[in-house]
Coordinates of C-alpha atoms in Angstrom, one line a residue:
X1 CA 211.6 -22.9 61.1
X2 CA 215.3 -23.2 61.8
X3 CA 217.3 -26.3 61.1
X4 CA 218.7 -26.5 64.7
X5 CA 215.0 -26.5 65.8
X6 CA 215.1 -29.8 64.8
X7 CA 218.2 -30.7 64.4
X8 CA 219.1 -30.2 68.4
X9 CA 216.3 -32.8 69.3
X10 CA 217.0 -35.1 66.9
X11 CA 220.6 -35.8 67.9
X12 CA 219.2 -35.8 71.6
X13 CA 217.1 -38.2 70.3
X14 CA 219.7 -40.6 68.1
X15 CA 222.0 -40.4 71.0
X16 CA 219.8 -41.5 74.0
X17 CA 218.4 -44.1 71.3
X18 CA 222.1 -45.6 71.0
X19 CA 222.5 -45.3 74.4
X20 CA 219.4 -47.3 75.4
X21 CA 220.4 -49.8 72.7
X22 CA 223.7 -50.5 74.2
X23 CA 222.0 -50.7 77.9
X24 CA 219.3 -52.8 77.1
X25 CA 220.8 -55.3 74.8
X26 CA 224.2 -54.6 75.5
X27 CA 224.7 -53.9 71.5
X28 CA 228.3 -52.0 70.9
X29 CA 227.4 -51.2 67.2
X30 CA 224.3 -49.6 68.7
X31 CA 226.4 -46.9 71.3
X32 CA 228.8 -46.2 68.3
X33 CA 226.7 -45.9 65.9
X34 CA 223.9 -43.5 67.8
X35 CA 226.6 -42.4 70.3
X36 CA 228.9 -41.0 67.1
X37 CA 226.3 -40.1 65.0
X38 CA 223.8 -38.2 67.7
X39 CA 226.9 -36.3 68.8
X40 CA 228.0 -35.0 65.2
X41 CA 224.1 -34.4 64.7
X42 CA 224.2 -32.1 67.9
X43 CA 227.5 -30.4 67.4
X44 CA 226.0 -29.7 63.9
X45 CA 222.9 -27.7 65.3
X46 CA 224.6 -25.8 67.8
X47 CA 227.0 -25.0 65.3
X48 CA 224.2 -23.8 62.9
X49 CA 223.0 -22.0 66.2
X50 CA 225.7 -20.4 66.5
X51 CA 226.1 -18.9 63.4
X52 CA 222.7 -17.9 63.4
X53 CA 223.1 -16.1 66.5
X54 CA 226.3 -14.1 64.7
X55 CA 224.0 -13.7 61.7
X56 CA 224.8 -15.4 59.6
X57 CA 224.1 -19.1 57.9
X58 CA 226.3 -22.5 58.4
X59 CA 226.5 -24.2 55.4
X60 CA 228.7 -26.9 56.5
X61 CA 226.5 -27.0 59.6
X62 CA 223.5 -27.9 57.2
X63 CA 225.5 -30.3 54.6
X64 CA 226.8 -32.0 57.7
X65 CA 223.0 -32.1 58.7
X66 CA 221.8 -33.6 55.6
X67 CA 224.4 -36.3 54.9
X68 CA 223.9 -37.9 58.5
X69 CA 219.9 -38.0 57.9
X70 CA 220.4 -39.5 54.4
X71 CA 222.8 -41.7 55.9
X72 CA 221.2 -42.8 58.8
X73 CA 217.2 -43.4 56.7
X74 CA 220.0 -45.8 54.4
X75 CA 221.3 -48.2 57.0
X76 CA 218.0 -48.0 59.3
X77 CA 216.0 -48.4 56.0
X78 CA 218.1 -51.2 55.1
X79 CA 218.2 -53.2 58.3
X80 CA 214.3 -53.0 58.7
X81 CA 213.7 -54.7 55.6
X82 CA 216.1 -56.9 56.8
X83 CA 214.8 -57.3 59.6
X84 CA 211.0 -56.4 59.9
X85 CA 211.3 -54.8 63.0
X86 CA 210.2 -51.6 63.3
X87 CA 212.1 -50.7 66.4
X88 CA 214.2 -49.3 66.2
X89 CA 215.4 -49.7 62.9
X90 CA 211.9 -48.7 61.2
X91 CA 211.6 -45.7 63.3
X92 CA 214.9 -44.2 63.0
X93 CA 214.2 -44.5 59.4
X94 CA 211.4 -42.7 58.9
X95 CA 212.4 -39.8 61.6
X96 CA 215.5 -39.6 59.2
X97 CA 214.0 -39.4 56.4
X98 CA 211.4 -36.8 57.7
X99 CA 214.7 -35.0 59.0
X100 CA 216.5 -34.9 55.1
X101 CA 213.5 -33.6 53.2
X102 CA 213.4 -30.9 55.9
X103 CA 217.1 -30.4 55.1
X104 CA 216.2 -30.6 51.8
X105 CA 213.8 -27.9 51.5
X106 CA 216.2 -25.8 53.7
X107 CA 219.0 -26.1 51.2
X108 CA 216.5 -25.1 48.8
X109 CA 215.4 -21.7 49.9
X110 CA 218.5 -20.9 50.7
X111 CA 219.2 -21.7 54.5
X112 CA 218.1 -19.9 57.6
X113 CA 216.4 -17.1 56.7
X114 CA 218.0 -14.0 59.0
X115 CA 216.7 -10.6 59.3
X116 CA 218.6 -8.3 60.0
X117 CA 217.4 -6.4 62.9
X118 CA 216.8 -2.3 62.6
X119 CA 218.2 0.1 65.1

């Protein structure tokens, strides 16, 4: 599986959770903080799409990947032992986490795997 498989969806997903936060609760940090961090999450995958479409593999694509999933289990880790509330600091947590041992394991074999089509 491809990291912007995932990757695309999960910035959807960060985003409109920001999003919701700030409309709901009227929380700032919450539309900065998913708004900033969905949209560098998306621009990563379709940038990893990209290359992969050309060929090739994006390793800043997939670095940038990884540090916003390690970053974003920290803080939503943090605040829901803080906290105890498992939305939606809990949640984002563990989808984060889930999301940087898939990065994980895609920086350790190597990337997208791309065959090279015969003519």
């Amino acid at each position: 599986m491809h990291d912007f498989c995932f990757t695309i969806p999960y910035g959807i997903t960060i985003l409109i959770g920001g999003a919701f936060g700030y409309l709901r609760k009227g929380s700032t940090p919450s539309l900065m903080g998913g708004g900033t961090t969905g949209l560098l999450l998306l621009l990563a995958g379709l940038l990893s799409l990209r290359s992969y479409n050309k060929g090739t593999n994006s390793s800043f694509a997939l670095v940038l990947e990884t540090a916003l999933s390690v970053i974003l289990t920290w803080v939503m880790g943090q605040r829901y032992f803080l906290t105890g509330k498992f939305m939606p600091a809990g949640i984002v947590a563990a989808i984060s986490g889930l999301m940087a041992l898939f990065y994980f394991y895609k920086i350790a074999t190597g990337g997208n795997h791309i065959t090279k089509k015969s003519t």
